[in-house]
Amino acid sequence: MSDYVRNCWYMAGWADEVPDGGWLARRLLDQPWLVLRLADGGYTMLADRCPHRFAPLSLGERVGDTVRCGYHGLGFDAAGRCVHEPFGGTPPQNARVTSLPVIERHGALWFWPGDPALADPATIADFAFCTGPEHLRAHFTMQANYELVTDNLMDLSHAEFLHKESFGTNGTLLRHGRQTVLSEDDGAIWNNWDITQAEPPEWARPMLGEGARINQTLHIRWHAPATMALFITLEDAATGQPIVPAMANPHIITPETPGSSHYFFTREHGPEAEALFRKAFIEEDEPMVEAVHRQLGGEDFWDARPVVLPTDAAAIRARRRLMQLRRAEAGAEPPAD
Amino acid sequence: MSDYVRNCWYMAGWADEVPDGGWLARRLLDQPWLVLRLADGGYTMLADRCPHRFAPLSLGERVGDTVRCGYHGLGFDAAGRCVHEPFGGTPPQNARVTSLPVIERHGALWFWPGDPALADPATIADFAFCTGPEHLRAHFTMQANYELVTDNLMDLSHAEFLHKESFGTNGTLLRHGRQTVLSEDDGAIWNNWDITQAEPPEWARPMLGEGARINQTLHIRWHAPATMALFITLEDAATGQPIVPAMANPHIITPETPGSSHYFFTREHGPEAEALFRKAFIEEDEPMVEAVHRQLGGEDFWDARPVVLPTDAAAIRARRRLMQLRRAEAGAEPPAD
Amino acid sequence: MSDYVRNCWYMAGWADEVPDGGWLARRLLDQPWLVLRLADGGYTMLADRCPHRFAPLSLGERVGDTVRCGYHGLGFDAAGRCVHEPFGGTPPQNARVTSLPVIERHGALWFWPGDPALADPATIADFAFCTGPEHLRAHFTMQANYELVTDNLMDLSHAEFLHKESFGTNGTLLRHGRQTVLSEDDGAIWNNWDITQAEPPEWARPMLGEGARINQTLHIRWHAPATMALFITLEDAATGQPIVPAMANPHIITPETPGSSHYFFTREHGPEAEALFRKAFIEEDEPMVEAVHRQLGGEDFWDARPVVLPTDAAAIRARRRLMQLRRAEAGAEPPAD
């Protein structure tokens, strides 16, 4: 995991992805993991690899809060200690499975791959807004490095080109948008687009008077490593009344491998919202972000010498923050690690 | 492109592969390119990679003679200059797309990836013979390094073994053939097989008298990097009269990647010529050349210590010429390039 | 082949896999080979790669005891000498195909990739027990390094977990088994499980009296590199009478590539034995061993620091023996080889 920032909360999955009495098996930070809900309602994460012969524990079975390897039968508890030796002898004390703390918060499961002493649940980013039943929790993977997904989200001007069909963008961000980039004490970086006195989108015109103008906000919040939240409002510029209810959505990215990323989000229920997700995420964003990943072909982003535009300010700030965190961690540890 | 000879004309495609108002997107010399026909009838080649976020420009759109990126909207002209900034500001001067000169000649498009000052259209090999309407221009790719395709073509004795079924070869080249290898001042290398007083091929016997003999020429011309032309004649040895009209065909190879090659050729129209192409190129040549590529497994041809036969003389001469050109270019440039 | 022990008999295939007048083409020790039965009933192995242009000889044709390349026609005899030059000249003396001695023994073909002077057929492991017509000779490949397949077989305690469904194991090995590891002068390593006074397996109960107990032996014999034989007996503990006839089966592994292995075995004829093979080998063993291979991801087994259990004693001894043989061979040869 040396390439990833370690002292950081990463999302492992949605709590409701973890089956009772079983586990969620998922590759995270380029290692295979099991996520288990325990009898007391808490969670644990175990490396999906037996220390004996390296069999995936996910090919074994769950017995209470322990997992038994399906190859030669060693059993491990929630802390990764070997607690079962099938010949009836003392479990070997050196047989340990890596175990990580997992916290449930707002329906999401968060793990801390770094120093457990630094893991403060109070620093988990706030997603209280997406706990209501109207939010369908969802997940897909992109075949691209997670920082390229961050780049995509932290510069929403791409919607004017890539999402013309899905979101019906009409150039108002380009003509009327003002971008503000903010950093907060808790490490949050905001990229805020405020669009004022703009032509309404096609679909909103019937709700408004002739010649009406709208104000729109597109604010996105980033926390390391790639934990984002998008907030959108749309109001009648004359009255200040909302045209649609304010929207808030998680866009939380966790590296699966160096070349693929878990993308956790919520959407509304129903076929219409499903179709919009397919169009915008799967048909528009995904091919573009994956194409950029393939174009880089493993080359470092900075080595490829990107031209930096003013609209990249927040995405670049997030990349720099991650680089600082990586360097700080590299400096704080023995070089051989 | 450091492994490829750069000061050389390469074929990018046939002119009629480029759609009006769009582009031909093709990987050439291991880089993605767009080939555009411009309003004035000329052509340009642009790197298919936006310098901003490395999106493929081929996911964007064409506006007149410019290309607009589909990710964040930057527009580039035929020379690769950024001429459109979607927020209405000054296009960033450092945002440049690599652009290469392209020349149309005899229905083919030729590009020069090296020093533009050295690009002399007069040195494009002559393919005037394949411009007639009887020539169907075609293209396929082989999963093999381009020099292995050259080897195949520059030693036509392989036809006696590999093309028995397609071309009905019957051993006359082995029994009656005389090979001559010639080099010309313009860099051409010829491998000429002259077959005299040989038994006619099966299909030609009904056209000839009992016991008639034929003379046949199989001459192939190579120019760097892998630009070949094949000339075939077949005549009655007694009268000197042609049995079939003389044939001349391009066999022009351009590297797609180190392990795959574009193969540009012409054939006659109609299902019979199509079937012959499939048999000889796709069922006979392609599996063999691709198997050789896989057998080498990335090993350098010379490091694998091939046994060299007299029939390899022209193929070896072409390989040596390319090596000399590569070395000369490596010496003429800063080592860091 | 530098990673493989060379002075060792490896199994190339079953004699009846080699067609008359043709060849068996198979990748062995990461090189492609042809195995031919000769007119005198003997065998030879030829590298499946022509020394001229590296074409696979398997794309050519067989003429008597020689093989002719399908690309440019060179012919090679059973010793790999070039004996045919298609233009009628002297065959080039430097055109040689690597040839290895092959010995048929007990229906299997054995080759020796090392120093021919050391190849003593008397040291081929004894498989006389599987020559009867009741043995169906079979072969499949696993996508795993061959030493991981050895590990699987040399620790049969895995049957209690992985083969519960196929073999109906019921924990008797864990409760009543005693393991003995033996080394013999000829290099054999035995891992012997002796189970005494145990509950009979479910299927055997109807054959036995109420409350009867069984004795069972599960003995497996290893010779370098991965040539194993499994011997099983099951008797009534009270009478010492066999419940089923003693079974003896080859489990002979030959590396195909560093990441895949040929697995040669025999089974009984008929759909029931076929189904048992599918269940135990293909559905139970193969996914587990391949998962372990993928988990290691190319990492050396010892570098991954396995926890070693008492039951691993024989598997570890076999791994150490191979390591000693590899080191001895590395020391006995020039370092550049």
Coordinates of N, CA, C and O in Angstrom, one line a residue, chain C residues 110-170:
Chain C
W110 N 9.3 -39.6 -20.7 CA 10.1 -38.9 -19.8 C 11.3 -38.2 -20.6 O 11.9 -38.9 -21.4
F111 N 11.5 -37.0 -20.3 CA 12.6 -36.3 -21.0 C 13.5 -35.7 -19.9 O 13.1 -35.5 -18.8
W112 N 14.8 -35.5 -20.3 CA 15.8 -35.0 -19.4 C 16.4 -33.7 -20.0 O 17.2 -33.8 -21.0
P113 N 16.1 -32.6 -19.5 CA 16.5 -31.3 -20.1 C 18.0 -31.0 -19.8 O 18.5 -30.0 -20.4
G114 N 18.6 -31.7 -18.9 CA 20.0 -31.3 -18.5 C 21.1 -32.0 -19.3 O 21.0 -32.3 -20.5
D115 N 22.1 -32.4 -18.6 CA 23.3 -33.0 -19.2 C 23.0 -34.4 -19.6 O 22.7 -35.2 -18.7
P116 N 23.0 -34.7 -20.9 CA 22.6 -36.1 -21.4 C 23.5 -37.2 -20.7 O 23.0 -38.3 -20.5
A117 N 24.7 -36.8 -20.4 CA 25.6 -37.9 -19.8 C 25.1 -38.3 -18.4 O 25.4 -39.4 -18.0
L118 N 24.3 -37.5 -17.8 CA 23.8 -37.9 -16.5 C 22.4 -38.5 -16.5 O 21.9 -39.0 -15.5
A119 N 21.8 -38.7 -17.7 CA 20.5 -39.2 -17.9 C 20.4 -40.7 -17.7 O 20.7 -41.4 -18.7
D120 N 20.1 -41.2 -16.6 CA 20.0 -42.6 -16.3 C 18.6 -43.1 -16.2 O 17.9 -42.7 -15.2
P121 N 18.1 -43.8 -17.2 CA 16.7 -44.2 -17.2 C 16.3 -45.0 -15.9 O 15.1 -45.1 -15.5
A122 N 17.3 -45.6 -15.3 CA 17.0 -46.4 -14.1 C 16.5 -45.5 -12.9 O 15.9 -46.0 -12.0
T123 N 16.7 -44.2 -13.1 CA 16.3 -43.3 -12.0 C 14.9 -42.7 -12.2 O 14.4 -41.9 -11.5
I124 N 14.2 -43.2 -13.3 CA 12.8 -42.7 -13.5 C 12.0 -43.4 -12.4 O 12.1 -44.6 -12.2
A125 N 11.1 -42.6 -11.8 CA 10.3 -43.1 -10.7 C 9.4 -44.2 -11.2 O 8.9 -44.2 -12.3
D126 N 9.1 -45.2 -10.3 CA 8.4 -46.4 -10.7 C 6.9 -46.1 -10.7 O 6.3 -45.8 -9.7
F127 N 6.3 -46.3 -11.9 CA 4.8 -46.2 -12.0 C 4.3 -47.4 -12.7 O 3.3 -47.4 -13.4
A128 N 4.9 -48.6 -12.4 CA 4.5 -49.8 -13.0 C 3.0 -50.1 -12.6 O 2.3 -50.8 -13.4
F129 N 2.6 -49.6 -11.5 CA 1.3 -49.9 -11.0 C 0.1 -49.3 -11.8 O -1.0 -49.7 -11.6
C130 N 0.4 -48.4 -12.7 CA -0.7 -47.8 -13.5 C -0.7 -48.2 -14.9 O -1.1 -47.4 -15.8
T131 N -0.1 -49.3 -15.3 CA -0.1 -49.7 -16.7 C -1.3 -50.6 -17.1 O -1.5 -50.8 -18.3
G132 N -2.1 -51.0 -16.2 CA -3.2 -51.9 -16.5 C -4.3 -51.2 -17.3 O -4.4 -49.9 -17.3
P133 N -5.1 -51.9 -18.0 CA -6.1 -51.3 -18.9 C -7.2 -50.7 -18.0 O -8.0 -49.9 -18.6
E134 N -7.3 -50.9 -16.8 CA -8.3 -50.2 -15.9 C -7.9 -48.8 -15.7 O -8.8 -48.0 -15.2
H135 N -6.7 -48.4 -16.0 CA -6.3 -47.0 -15.8 C -6.5 -46.2 -17.0 O -6.0 -46.5 -18.1
L136 N -7.4 -45.2 -16.9 CA -7.5 -44.2 -18.0 C -6.5 -43.1 -17.8 O -6.5 -42.4 -16.7
R137 N -5.6 -42.9 -18.7 CA -4.6 -41.9 -18.6 C -5.1 -40.5 -19.0 O -5.8 -40.4 -20.0
A138 N -4.9 -39.5 -18.2 CA -5.5 -38.2 -18.4 C -4.5 -37.1 -18.1 O -3.5 -37.3 -17.6
H139 N -5.0 -35.9 -18.5 CA -4.1 -34.7 -18.4 C -5.0 -33.5 -18.4 O -6.0 -33.4 -19.1
F140 N -4.6 -32.6 -17.5 CA -5.2 -31.2 -17.6 C -4.2 -30.2 -17.2 O -3.0 -30.6 -16.8
T141 N -4.5 -28.9 -17.3 CA -3.5 -27.9 -16.8 C -4.1 -27.1 -15.8 O -5.3 -26.8 -15.8
M142 N -3.3 -26.7 -14.8 CA -3.7 -25.7 -13.8 C -2.9 -24.4 -14.0 O -1.7 -24.5 -14.3
Q143 N -3.6 -23.3 -13.8 CA -2.9 -22.0 -13.9 C -2.2 -21.7 -12.6 O -2.6 -20.7 -11.9
A144 N -1.2 -22.4 -12.3 CA -0.5 -22.2 -11.0 C 0.9 -22.8 -11.2 O 1.1 -23.7 -12.0
N145 N 1.8 -22.2 -10.5 CA 3.2 -22.7 -10.5 C 3.2 -24.2 -10.0 O 2.5 -24.6 -9.0
Y146 N 4.1 -25.0 -10.5 CA 4.1 -26.4 -10.2 C 4.4 -26.7 -8.8 O 3.9 -27.7 -8.2
E147 N 5.2 -25.9 -8.1 CA 5.5 -26.2 -6.7 C 4.2 -26.0 -5.8 O 4.1 -26.6 -4.7
L148 N 3.3 -25.2 -6.2 CA 2.1 -25.0 -5.5 C 1.2 -26.2 -5.6 O 0.4 -26.6 -4.7
V149 N 1.3 -26.9 -6.8 CA 0.6 -28.2 -6.9 C 1.2 -29.2 -6.1 O 0.5 -30.0 -5.4
T150 N 2.5 -29.3 -6.0 CA 3.2 -30.2 -5.1 C 2.7 -29.9 -3.6 O 2.4 -30.9 -2.9
D151 N 2.7 -28.7 -3.2 CA 2.3 -28.4 -1.9 C 0.9 -29.0 -1.6 O 0.7 -29.5 -0.5
N152 N 0.0 -28.8 -2.5 CA -1.3 -29.3 -2.4 C -1.3 -30.8 -2.1 O -2.0 -31.3 -1.2
L153 N -0.5 -31.6 -2.9 CA -0.6 -33.0 -2.8 C 0.2 -33.5 -1.6 O -0.1 -34.6 -1.1
M154 N 1.3 -32.8 -1.2 CA 2.1 -33.4 -0.2 C 1.6 -33.0 1.2 O 2.1 -33.4 2.2
D155 N 0.4 -32.3 1.3 CA -0.3 -32.2 2.5 C -1.7 -32.5 2.3 O -2.6 -31.7 2.1
L156 N -2.0 -33.8 2.5 CA -3.4 -34.3 2.2 C -4.4 -34.0 3.3 O -5.6 -34.2 3.1
S157 N -3.9 -33.3 4.3 CA -4.9 -32.9 5.3 C -5.9 -31.9 4.7 O -7.0 -31.7 5.2
H158 N -5.5 -31.3 3.6 CA -6.5 -30.4 2.9 C -7.8 -31.1 2.5 O -8.8 -30.5 2.3
A159 N -7.7 -32.4 2.3 CA -8.9 -33.2 1.9 C -10.0 -33.0 2.9 O -11.2 -33.0 2.6
E160 N -9.7 -32.8 4.2 CA -10.7 -32.7 5.2 C -11.5 -31.4 5.1 O -12.6 -31.2 5.6
F161 N -11.0 -30.4 4.3 CA -11.7 -29.1 4.2 C -12.1 -28.9 2.7 O -13.3 -28.6 2.5
L162 N -11.2 -29.2 1.8 CA -11.5 -28.9 0.4 C -12.3 -30.0 -0.3 O -13.0 -29.8 -1.2
H163 N -12.2 -31.2 0.2 CA -12.8 -32.4 -0.5 C -13.9 -33.0 0.3 O -14.2 -34.2 0.1
K164 N -14.5 -32.3 1.2 CA -15.7 -32.8 1.9 C -16.7 -33.4 1.0 O -17.3 -34.4 1.3
E165 N -17.0 -32.6 0.0 CA -18.1 -33.0 -0.9 C -17.7 -34.2 -1.8 O -18.4 -35.2 -2.0
S166 N -16.5 -34.1 -2.4 CA -16.1 -35.1 -3.4 C -15.8 -36.4 -2.7 O -16.3 -37.5 -3.1
F167 N -14.9 -36.4 -1.7 CA -14.5 -37.6 -1.1 C -15.2 -37.9 0.2 O -15.0 -38.9 0.9
G168 N -16.1 -37.1 0.6 CA -16.9 -37.3 1.8 C -16.0 -37.5 3.1 O -16.3 -38.3 3.9
T169 N -15.0 -36.7 3.1 CA -14.1 -36.7 4.3 C -15.0 -36.3 5.5 O -15.8 -35.4 5.4
N170 N -14.6 -36.9 6.7 CA -15.5 -36.6 7.9 C -14.6 -36.3 9.1 O -15.1 -36.5 10.2

